[in-house]
Each structure stands twice: as structure tokens, then as C-alpha cells.
Coordinates of C-alpha atoms and ligand atoms in Angstrom, one line a residue:
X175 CA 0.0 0.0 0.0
X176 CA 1.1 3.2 -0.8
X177 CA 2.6 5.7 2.1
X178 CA 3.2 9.5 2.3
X179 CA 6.1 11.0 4.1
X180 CA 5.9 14.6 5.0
X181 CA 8.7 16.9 6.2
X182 CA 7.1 19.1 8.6
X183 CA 8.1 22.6 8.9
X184 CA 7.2 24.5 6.3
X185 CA 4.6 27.1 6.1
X186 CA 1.6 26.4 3.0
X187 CA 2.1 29.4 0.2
X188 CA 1.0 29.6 -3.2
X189 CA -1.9 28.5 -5.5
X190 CA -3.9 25.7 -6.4
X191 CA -7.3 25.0 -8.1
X192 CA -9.8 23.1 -6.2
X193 CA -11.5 19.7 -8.0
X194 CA -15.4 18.9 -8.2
X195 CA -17.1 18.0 -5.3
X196 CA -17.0 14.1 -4.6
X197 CA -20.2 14.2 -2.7
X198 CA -22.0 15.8 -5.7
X199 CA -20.2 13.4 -8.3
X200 CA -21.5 10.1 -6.6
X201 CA -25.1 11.2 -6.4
X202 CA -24.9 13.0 -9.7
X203 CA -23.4 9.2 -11.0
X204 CA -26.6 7.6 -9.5
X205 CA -28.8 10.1 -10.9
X206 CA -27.5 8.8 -14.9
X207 CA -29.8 5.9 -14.2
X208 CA -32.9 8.1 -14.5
X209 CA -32.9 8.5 -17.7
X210 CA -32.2 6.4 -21.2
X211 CA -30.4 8.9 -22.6
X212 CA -27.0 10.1 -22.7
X213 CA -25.8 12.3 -19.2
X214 CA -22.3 13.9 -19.6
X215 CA -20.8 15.4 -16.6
X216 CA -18.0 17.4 -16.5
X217 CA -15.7 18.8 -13.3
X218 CA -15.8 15.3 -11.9
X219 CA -12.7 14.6 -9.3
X220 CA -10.2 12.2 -10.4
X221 CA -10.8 10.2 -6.9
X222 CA -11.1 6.4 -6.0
X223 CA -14.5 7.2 -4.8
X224 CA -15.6 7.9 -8.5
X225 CA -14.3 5.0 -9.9
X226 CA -16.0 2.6 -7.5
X227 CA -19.0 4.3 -8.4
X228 CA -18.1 4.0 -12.1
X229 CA -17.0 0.6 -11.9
X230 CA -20.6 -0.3 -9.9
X231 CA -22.6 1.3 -13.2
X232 CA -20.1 -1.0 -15.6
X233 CA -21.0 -4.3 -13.6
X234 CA -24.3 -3.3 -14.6
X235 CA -24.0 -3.1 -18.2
X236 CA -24.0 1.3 -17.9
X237 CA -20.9 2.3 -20.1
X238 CA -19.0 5.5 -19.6
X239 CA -17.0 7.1 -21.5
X240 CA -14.5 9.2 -19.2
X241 CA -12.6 12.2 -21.6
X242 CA -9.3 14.1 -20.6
X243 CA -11.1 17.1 -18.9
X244 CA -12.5 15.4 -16.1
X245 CA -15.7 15.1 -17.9
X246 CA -17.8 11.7 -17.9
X247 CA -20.8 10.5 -21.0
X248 CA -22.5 7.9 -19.0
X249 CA -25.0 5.4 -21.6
X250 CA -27.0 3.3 -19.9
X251 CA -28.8 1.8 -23.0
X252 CA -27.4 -1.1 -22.7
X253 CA -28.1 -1.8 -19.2
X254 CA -28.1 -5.6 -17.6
X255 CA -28.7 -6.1 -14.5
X256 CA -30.1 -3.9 -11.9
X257 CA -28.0 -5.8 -8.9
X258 CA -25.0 -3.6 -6.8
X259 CA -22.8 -6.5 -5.8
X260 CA -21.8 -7.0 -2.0
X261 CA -18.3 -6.3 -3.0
X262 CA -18.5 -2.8 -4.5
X263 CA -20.8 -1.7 -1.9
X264 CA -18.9 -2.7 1.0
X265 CA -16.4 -0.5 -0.3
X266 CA -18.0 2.4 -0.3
X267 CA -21.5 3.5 1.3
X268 CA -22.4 5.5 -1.6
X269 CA -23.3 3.2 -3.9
X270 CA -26.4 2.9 -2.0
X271 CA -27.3 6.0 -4.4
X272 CA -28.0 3.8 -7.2
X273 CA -31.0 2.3 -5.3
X274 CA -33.6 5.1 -5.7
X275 CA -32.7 5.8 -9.4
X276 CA -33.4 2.2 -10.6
X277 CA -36.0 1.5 -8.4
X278 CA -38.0 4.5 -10.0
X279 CA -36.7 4.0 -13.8
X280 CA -37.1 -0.6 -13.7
X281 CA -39.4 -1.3 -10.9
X282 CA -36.8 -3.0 -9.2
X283 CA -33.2 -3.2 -7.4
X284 CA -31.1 -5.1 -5.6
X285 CA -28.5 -3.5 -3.2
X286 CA -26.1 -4.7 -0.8
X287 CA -26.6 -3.2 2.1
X288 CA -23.6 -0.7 3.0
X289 CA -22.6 -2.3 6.6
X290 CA -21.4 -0.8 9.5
X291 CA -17.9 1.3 8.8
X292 CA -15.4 3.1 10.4
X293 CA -17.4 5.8 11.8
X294 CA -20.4 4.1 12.6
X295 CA -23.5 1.8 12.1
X296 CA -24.6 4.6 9.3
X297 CA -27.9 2.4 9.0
X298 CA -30.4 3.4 5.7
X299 CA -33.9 3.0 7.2
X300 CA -34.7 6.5 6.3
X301 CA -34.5 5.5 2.5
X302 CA -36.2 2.4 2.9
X303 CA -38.8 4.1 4.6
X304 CA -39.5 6.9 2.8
X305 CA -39.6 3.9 -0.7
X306 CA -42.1 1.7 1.1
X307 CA -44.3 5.1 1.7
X308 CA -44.0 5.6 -2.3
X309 CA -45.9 2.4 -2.5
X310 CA -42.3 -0.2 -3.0
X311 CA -42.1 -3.0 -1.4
X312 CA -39.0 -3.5 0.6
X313 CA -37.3 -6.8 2.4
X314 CA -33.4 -8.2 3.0
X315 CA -32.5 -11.0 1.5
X316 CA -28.9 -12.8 2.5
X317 CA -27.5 -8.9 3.0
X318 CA -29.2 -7.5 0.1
X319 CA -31.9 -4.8 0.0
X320 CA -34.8 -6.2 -2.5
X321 CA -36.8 -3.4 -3.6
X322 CA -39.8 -3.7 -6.0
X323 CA -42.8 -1.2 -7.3
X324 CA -45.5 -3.2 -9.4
X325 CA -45.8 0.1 -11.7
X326 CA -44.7 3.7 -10.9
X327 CA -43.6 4.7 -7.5
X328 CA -46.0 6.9 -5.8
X329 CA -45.6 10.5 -4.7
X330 CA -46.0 10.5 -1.3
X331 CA -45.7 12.8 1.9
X332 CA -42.7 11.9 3.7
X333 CA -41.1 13.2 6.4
X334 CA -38.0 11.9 7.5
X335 CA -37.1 11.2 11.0
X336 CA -33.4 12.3 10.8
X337 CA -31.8 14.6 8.6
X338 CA -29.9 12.3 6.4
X339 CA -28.0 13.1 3.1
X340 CA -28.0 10.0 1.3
X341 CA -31.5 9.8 2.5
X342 CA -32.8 13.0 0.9
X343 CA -30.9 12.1 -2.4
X344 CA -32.3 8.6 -2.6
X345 CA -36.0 9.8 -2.3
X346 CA -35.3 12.9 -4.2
X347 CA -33.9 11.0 -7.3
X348 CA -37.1 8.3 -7.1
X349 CA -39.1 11.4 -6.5
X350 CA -38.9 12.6 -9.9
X351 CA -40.1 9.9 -12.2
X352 CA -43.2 8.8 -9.2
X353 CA -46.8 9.2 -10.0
X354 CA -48.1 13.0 -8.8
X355 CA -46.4 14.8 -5.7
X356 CA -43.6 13.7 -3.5
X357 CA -42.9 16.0 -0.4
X358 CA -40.4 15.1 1.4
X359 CA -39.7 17.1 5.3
X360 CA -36.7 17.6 7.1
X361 CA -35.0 17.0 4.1
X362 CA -31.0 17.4 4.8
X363 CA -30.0 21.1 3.0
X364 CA -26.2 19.7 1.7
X365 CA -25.2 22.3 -0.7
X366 CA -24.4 18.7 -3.2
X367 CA -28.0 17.8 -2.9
X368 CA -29.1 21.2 -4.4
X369 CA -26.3 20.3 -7.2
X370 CA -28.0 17.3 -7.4
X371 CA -31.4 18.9 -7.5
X372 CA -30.4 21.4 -10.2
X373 CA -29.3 18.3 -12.0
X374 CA -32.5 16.9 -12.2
X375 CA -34.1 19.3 -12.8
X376 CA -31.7 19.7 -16.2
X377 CA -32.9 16.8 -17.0
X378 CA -36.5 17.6 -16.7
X379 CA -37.4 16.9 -13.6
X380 CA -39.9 19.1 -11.6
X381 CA -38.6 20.4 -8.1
X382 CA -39.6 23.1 -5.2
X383 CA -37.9 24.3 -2.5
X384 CA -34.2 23.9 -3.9
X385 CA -32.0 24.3 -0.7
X386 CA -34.8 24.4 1.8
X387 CA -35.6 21.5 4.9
X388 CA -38.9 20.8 2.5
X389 CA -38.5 19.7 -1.1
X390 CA -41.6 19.4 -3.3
X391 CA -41.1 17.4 -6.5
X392 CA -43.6 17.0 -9.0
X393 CA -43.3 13.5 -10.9
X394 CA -42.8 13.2 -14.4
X395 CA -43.1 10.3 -17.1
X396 CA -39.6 10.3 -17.9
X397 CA -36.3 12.7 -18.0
X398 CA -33.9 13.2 -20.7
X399 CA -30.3 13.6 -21.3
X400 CA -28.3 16.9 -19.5
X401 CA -24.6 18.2 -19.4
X402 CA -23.9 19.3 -15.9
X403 CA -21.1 20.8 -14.4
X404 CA -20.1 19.6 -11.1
X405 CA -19.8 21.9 -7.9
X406 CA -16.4 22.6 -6.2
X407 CA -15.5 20.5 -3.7
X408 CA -16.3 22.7 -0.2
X409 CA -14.4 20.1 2.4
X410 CA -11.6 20.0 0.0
X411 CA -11.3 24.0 -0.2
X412 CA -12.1 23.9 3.7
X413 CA -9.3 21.2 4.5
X414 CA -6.3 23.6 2.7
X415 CA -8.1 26.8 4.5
X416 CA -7.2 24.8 7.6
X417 CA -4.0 23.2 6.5
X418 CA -2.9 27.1 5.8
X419 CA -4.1 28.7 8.9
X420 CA -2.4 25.8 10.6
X421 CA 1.1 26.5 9.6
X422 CA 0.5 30.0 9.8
X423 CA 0.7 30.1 6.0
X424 CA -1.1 32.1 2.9
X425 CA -3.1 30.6 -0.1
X426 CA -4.9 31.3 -3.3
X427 CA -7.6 28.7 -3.7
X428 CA -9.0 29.0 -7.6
X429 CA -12.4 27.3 -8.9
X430 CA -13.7 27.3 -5.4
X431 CA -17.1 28.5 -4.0
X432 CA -16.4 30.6 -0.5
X433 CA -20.7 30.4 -0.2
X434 CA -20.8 27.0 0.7
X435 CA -18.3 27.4 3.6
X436 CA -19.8 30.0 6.0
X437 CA -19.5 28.1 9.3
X438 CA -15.9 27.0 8.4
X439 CA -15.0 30.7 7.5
X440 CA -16.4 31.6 10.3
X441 CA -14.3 29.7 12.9
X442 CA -11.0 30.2 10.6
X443 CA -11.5 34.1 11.0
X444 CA -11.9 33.3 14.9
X445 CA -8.5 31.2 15.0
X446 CA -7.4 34.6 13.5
X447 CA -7.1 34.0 9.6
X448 CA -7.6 36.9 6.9
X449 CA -10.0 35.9 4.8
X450 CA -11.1 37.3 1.2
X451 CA -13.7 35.8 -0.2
X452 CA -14.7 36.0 -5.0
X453 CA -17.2 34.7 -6.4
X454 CA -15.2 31.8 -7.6
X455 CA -11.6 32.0 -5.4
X456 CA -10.5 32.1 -1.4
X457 CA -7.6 33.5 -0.1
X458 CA -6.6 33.3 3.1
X459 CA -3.8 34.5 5.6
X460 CA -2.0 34.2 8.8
X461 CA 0.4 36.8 8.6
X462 CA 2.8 34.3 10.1
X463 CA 0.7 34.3 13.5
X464 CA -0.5 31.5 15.7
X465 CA -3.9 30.1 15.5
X466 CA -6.3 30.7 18.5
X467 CA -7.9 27.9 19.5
X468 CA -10.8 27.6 18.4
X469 CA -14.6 25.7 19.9
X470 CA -16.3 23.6 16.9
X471 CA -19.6 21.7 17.1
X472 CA -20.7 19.8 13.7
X473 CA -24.3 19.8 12.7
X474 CA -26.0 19.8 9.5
X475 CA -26.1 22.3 6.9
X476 CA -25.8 25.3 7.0
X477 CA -23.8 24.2 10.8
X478 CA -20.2 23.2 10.8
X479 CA -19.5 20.0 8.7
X480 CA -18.5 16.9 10.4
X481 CA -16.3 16.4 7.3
X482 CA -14.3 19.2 8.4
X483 CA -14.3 18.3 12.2
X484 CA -11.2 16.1 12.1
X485 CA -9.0 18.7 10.0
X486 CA -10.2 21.6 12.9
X487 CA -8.7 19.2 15.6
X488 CA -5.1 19.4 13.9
X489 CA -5.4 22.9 13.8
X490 CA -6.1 23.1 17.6
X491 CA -3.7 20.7 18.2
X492 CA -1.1 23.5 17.7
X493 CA -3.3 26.2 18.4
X494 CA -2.8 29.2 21.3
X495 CA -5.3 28.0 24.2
X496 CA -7.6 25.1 24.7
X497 CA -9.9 24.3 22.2
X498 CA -13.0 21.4 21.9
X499 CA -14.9 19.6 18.9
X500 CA -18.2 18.3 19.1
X501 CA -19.4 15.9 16.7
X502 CA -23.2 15.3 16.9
X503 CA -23.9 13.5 13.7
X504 CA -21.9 10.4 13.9
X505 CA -21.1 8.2 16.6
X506 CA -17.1 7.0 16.8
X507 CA -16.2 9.3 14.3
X508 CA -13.6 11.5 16.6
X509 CA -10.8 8.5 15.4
X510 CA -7.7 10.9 14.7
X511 CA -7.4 11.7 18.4
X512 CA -5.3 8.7 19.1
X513 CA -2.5 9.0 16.8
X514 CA -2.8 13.1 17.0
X515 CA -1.7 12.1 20.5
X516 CA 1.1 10.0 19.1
X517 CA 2.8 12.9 17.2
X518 CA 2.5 14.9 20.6
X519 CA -0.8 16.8 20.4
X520 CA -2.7 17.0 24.2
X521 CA -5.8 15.5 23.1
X522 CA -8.8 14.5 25.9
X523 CA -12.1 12.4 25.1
X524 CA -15.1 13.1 27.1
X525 CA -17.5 11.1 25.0
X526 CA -18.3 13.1 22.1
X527 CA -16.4 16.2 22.5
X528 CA -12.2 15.9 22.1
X529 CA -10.6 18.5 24.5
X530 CA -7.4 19.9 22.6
X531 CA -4.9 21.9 24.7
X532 CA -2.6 23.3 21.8
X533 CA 1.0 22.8 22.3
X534 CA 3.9 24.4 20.2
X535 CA 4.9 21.9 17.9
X536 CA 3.9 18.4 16.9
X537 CA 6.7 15.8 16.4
X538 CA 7.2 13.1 13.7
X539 CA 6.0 9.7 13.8
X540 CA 4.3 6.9 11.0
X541 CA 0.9 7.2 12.0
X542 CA -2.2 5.2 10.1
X543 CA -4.9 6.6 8.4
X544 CA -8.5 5.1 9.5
X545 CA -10.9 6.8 7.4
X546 CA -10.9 9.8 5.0
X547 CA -11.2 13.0 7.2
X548 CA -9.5 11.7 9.8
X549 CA -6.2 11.0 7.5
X550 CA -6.8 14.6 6.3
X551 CA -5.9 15.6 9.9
X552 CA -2.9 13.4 10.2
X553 CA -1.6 14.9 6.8
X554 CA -2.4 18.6 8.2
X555 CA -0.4 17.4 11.5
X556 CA 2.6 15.9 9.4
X557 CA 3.1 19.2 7.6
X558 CA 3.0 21.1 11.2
X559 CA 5.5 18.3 12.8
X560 CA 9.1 18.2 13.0
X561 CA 11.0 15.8 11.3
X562 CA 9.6 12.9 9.2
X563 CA 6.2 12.2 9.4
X564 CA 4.8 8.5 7.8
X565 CA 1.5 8.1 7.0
X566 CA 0.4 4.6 6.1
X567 CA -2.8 3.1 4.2
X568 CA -3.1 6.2 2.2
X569 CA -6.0 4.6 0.4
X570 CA -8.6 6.6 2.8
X571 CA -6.9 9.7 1.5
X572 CA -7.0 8.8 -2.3
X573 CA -10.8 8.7 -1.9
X574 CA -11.3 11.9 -1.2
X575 CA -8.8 13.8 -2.0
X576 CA -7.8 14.2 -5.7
X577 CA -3.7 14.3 -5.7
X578 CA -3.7 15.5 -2.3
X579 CA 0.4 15.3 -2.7
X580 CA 0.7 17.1 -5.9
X581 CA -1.5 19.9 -4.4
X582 CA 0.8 20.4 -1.4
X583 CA 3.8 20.5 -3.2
X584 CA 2.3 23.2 -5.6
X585 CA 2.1 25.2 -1.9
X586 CA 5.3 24.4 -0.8
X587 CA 4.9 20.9 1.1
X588 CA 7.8 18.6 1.1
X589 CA 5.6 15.8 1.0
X590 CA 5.7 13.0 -1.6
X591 CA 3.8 9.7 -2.2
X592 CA 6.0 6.1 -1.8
X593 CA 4.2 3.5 -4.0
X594 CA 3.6 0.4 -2.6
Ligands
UD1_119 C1 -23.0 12.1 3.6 C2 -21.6 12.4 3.1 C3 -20.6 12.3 4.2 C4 -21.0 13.2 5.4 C5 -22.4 13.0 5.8 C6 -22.9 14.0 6.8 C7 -21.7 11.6 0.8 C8 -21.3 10.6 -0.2 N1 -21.3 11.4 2.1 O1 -23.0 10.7 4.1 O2 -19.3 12.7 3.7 O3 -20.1 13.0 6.5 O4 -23.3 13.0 4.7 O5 -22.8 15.3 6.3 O6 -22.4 12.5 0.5 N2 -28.7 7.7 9.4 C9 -29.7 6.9 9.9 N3 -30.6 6.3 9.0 C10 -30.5 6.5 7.7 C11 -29.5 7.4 7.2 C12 -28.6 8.0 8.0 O7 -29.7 6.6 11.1 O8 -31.4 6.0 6.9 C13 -27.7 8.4 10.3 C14 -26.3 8.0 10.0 O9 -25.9 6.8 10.7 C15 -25.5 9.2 10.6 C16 -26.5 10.3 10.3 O10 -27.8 9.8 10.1 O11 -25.4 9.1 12.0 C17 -26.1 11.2 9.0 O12 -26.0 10.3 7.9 P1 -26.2 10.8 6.4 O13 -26.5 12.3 6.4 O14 -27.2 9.9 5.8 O15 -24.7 10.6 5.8 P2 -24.3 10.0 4.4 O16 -25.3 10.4 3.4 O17 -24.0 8.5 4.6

């Protein structure tokens, strides 16, 4: 498996350009299935994420063809099976996405159910719920979800116990091809599932209340073919906002979107960051200083992401004071603390909250990577570390993070990538 060794030290300075959004890509994948014809989609990430998801459509019978700027033409025409094996699925959650789609557009799936994972059960009775209240019917079969609609799917009122992401985008997508009105409460308010929305709604769909907790979709007999541009990746732009505060250094991030990152913003100006924020690029500096510690608690959008929770506890882990992070939406999800605590950070767990008494420096060590957010705070504390830092199974990284290494180096990391 591959590593990455960082020399630690060095302040982030320069430019780079942030990639599509990961978490808009893999719904966005999904959503192809609605439709016979041709969706091309362009500003996807170059992430192992996507090609899981790509690879789950081609053991299906869906072909893409992928070109050289990042853009995807996904045909479905000649389409299979409507199966998502165990052994894509368990590799990544996500591909659960594929289950409202081709439940809506066949009358029929079969999905693997995700699992537990790293950070949790993560169970998906929200999206089998809200199905079997569109008139499917629903059971598990030897670890597979067997969903079936003799017909259309119906609209229906749903509202959903939880805010859940994947939930909202499941029903959303089977929303739009259901028989008359689907309204669907406390939907989740993810900046990805208005892309996703807007999407949809390319391809013909009918949809209220874009970006709201209520989402109103009028169904419709079928959609058609769209070329959609893919958002910019917000915890990517967040996670080098908080790798450059961090080592007290200045960056230019292009192709980004400053909107969708309020609450981030928010508690990098309070750590003491200057922040400008365009229309389409972020800049931010430390003028050399410090961080202040700073107090984080993760809740849905438009709150503080939990995919940025990990990153903020590197940043406190060198920070002036004594900082804490909440995490509400996941259970077990606070995993960097341990080997934060290995490269010298002060870290306490009190159930849910990590108390982080900042400390000057961080020192080297070959730490593992456990999931993706958590490994993006273990690269953030190798770059702030002195000496040699080693992370191993970089894998969790590669999902998420298109040429994370590349991208540091462009800023002035001495950080490169050993191949296995
Ligand atoms: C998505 C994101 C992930 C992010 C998370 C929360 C993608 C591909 N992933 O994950 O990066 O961390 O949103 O912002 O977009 N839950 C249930 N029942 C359900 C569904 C969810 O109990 O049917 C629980 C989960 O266990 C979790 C919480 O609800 O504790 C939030 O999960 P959810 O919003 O669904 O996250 P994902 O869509 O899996």
C-alpha cells in the first residue's frame, strides 16, 4: 500500500485549483440511471470514490466514456442487471445511491446493504422508509436490500425522522419519475443535494424548494439527457483553508465556492485567519501568526460539517489556548485523536467532544490513516510536525482527496507519495 512521508516545517504558500465535489459526483453518477439517454458530466474529481462508483454502473451493463477534462458521458442503454454486488458496496457507502434511481426507472433493485464502517452503524432505514411510503415494497435478502414497485412509485408525503444526506438524495432521485407529488420534510440542506437537485431538474425533472428543509417534486413520465457541471469540492477548499491557517501560512484557492463554507469561514477568521472571499476563489492569511484555539460543534447544513471536524482538531492541536470539537452527527467518528496524541498533540475524550490543549509543535511519527477525514488531519499534522512524518494506508486519503500530494507540493509541502 502506498505511504506518504511529509517533512514538517514548512509554512503552506502559493496557489492551487480546487476539483469537483466528490459528494455531488456520486449522487450526480446515481442520478444517470434516470434517464435512457446520454448524461455527460463534466468537473468530476479524479478520486477512487468515482471510480467505484463508475466501476458499480459498468458491472451493470452502464458504459461511460471518461474524456481528458475530467468530464464523464455515461450510456446506460445497454443496461443488464439492476444488482449492486456486496463487494463494490462494501467498499463504499455511496453506492447505495443507485437504489432510488433504478428503483424508479425498472421497478426494481437489488442493493447490498452498505454495513457498519469506520465511523459508525450509518444504517439506511430513512431511504427504505421513505420507498415503502412511495408504495415499494421492501425486504433483506442474504445482506441485500430487494426493492420492487409493481408500476410507478408513488408520490407521497414523507417526512423523514433524521436529517440524512444519502436519504434526501435517494428519495429525491425516485421522487422525480413517481406518479403526482412527492414532499419530502426535514430534508437534509447539503449544498451537493441542491447540485444534485439542479441536475434533475436539467434533465427535466420538476422540483420546489431547492435548498430548503422541504423539497416538493412534481413527478414526471420520464427525463432526458443533460450536461452538468459539477460543484467545487467545499471540504476540499475547507481542508487547505485549515492546513494554511495551521502553519501559519497564505493561499490562493481557484475554482472554489467561499458560499458554501460559512461556518468553516467563520471559525478560521476566529482562529485569527484573513480571509477574502470572489465569487469563484478564497484567499486566506496568517500573517505568520498562531492560530487561537478555536470551539467547533458539527451539525447539518448550513452548521459546521463533520467532514471538516477532524482537520479543525489538527489545527487546535497547535493552536494558542484550549480548544473542543463536538461531533453530533456520527457516533465514533472522533478517530484521529489517538495518533494526534502519538505525534505529541494533548488531546482528551469526554464522550463526544475531544478537549485539545494546543502545544507548540507536533513531532514526527508513521501514524495510520482510518478513514478519510480523519487522514486529512494526520496529513495537516505531518506538515506542522518536525521531522519525518509516515502516514500509512493512504487509500482513505486517495478517496477523497484528488492528488492531495501534488497539491501540497504546488504550496510548498515537502511531502511525496512512496508507491507500494
Ligand atoms: C454524507 C456524506 C458524508 C458526510 C455525511 C454527513 C456523501 C457521499 N457522504 O454521508 O461525507 O459526512 O453526509 O454530512 O455525501 N442515518 C440513519 N438512518 C438513515 C440514514 C442515516 O440513522 O437511513 C444516520 C447515520 O448513521 C448518521 C447520520 O444519520 O449518523 C447522518 O448520515 P447521512 O446524512 O445519511 O450521511 P451519508 O449520506 O452517509
Amino acid at each position: 500500500m502506498d505511504r506518504l512521508i511529509i517533512e514538517g516545517g514548512t509554512s503552506l504558500r502559493g496557489a492551487i485549483r480546487i476539483s469537483g465535489a466528490k459528494n455531488a459526483a456520486l449522487p450526480l453518477l446515481a442520478a444517470t440511471l434516470l434517464t435512457e439517454d446520454r448524461v455527460r458530466l463534466s468537473n468530476l474529481p479524479h478520486l477512487h470514490d468515482i471510480t467505484t462508483m463508475l466501476e458499480l454502473l459498468a458491472c451493470m451493463g452502464v458504459e461511460a466514456e471518461i474524456d481528458e477534462r475530467l468530464g464523464v458521458q455515461v450510456d446506460n442503454t445497454r443496461m443488464h442487471s439492476h444488482t449492486a454486488p456486496y463487494e463494490l458496496v462494501k467498499t463504499m457507502r455511496a453506492s447505495v445511491l443507485v437504489l432510488g434511481p433504478m428503483l424508479a426507472r425498472f421497478g426494481e433493485a437489488r442493493v447490498s446493504l452498505p454495513g457498519g464502517c469506520a465511523i459508525g452503524d450509518r444504517p439506511v432505514d430513512q431511504h427504505l422508509r421513505g420507498l415503502e411510503m412511495m408504495g415499494a415494497q421492501v425486504g433483506i435478502e442474504d445482506g441485500y436490500i430487494l426493492a420492487h414497485s409493481p408500476g410507478r412509485l408513488k408520490g407521497a408525503h414523507i417526512p423523514l425522522e433524521i436529517v440524512t444526506v444519502g436519504g434526501t438524495e435517494n428519495l429525491l432521485m425516485a421522487a422525480t419519475l413517481a406518479e403526482g407529488q412527492t414532499i419530502i420534510e426535514n430534508a437534509a440542506r447539503e449544498p451537493e443535494i441542491a447540485d444534485l437537485a439542479r441536475c434533475l431538474v436539467a434533465m427535466g425533472a420538476k422540483i420546489d424548494g431547492i435548498g430548503t428543509h422541504r423539497l416538493c417534486i412534481d413527478g414526471v413520465d420520464q427525463l432526458h439527457g443533460c450536461d452538468y457541471q459539477v460543484m467545487p469540492d467545499r471540504i476540499e477548499t475547507g481542508t487547505y483553508l485549515v492546513a494554511a491557517a495551521a502553519t501559519r501560512g497564505t493561499v490562493r484557492l481557484r475554482e472554489a465556492d467561499p458560499s458554501l463554507l460559512e461556518a468553516v469561514i467563520a471559525k478560521l477568521r476566529e482562529a485569527g485567519a484573513e480571509i477574502n472571499e470572489g465569487e469563484d476563489h478564497i484567499e486566506l492569511d496568517m500573517q505568520g501568526k498562531r492560530p487561537n484555539a478555536v470551539q467547533v460543534k458539527t451539525a447539518p447544513y448550513p452548521g459546521f460539517p463533520t467532514d471538516m471536524q477532524a482537520q479543525f482538531t489538527a489545527l487546535n492541536a497547535v493552536a494558542a489556548g484550549t480548544g473542543t470539537i463536538t461531533e453530533t452527527i456520527f457516533e465514533n467518528r472522533l478517530i484521529q485523536v489517538g495518533e494526534l496524541n502519538r505525534m505529541g498533540a494533548q488531546i482528551k475524550l469526554e464522550g463526544n467532544t475531544v478537549i485539545v490543549s494546543g502545544v507548540e509543535k507536533l513531532s514526527s511519527a508513521t501514524v495510520m490513516a482510518s478513514d478519510l477525514r480523519a487522514s486529512a488531519s494526520l496529513v495537516i499534522a505531518g506538515l506542522l510536525a518536525s521531522g519525518s512524518t509516515i502516514i500509512d494506508r493512504i487509500y482513505h486519503i486517495d478517496r477523497g482527496y484528488e492528488c492531495i500530494e501534488e497539491k501540497l507540493q504546488q504550496l510548498g509541502a515537502r511531502i511525496r507519495r512512496i508507491p507500494a
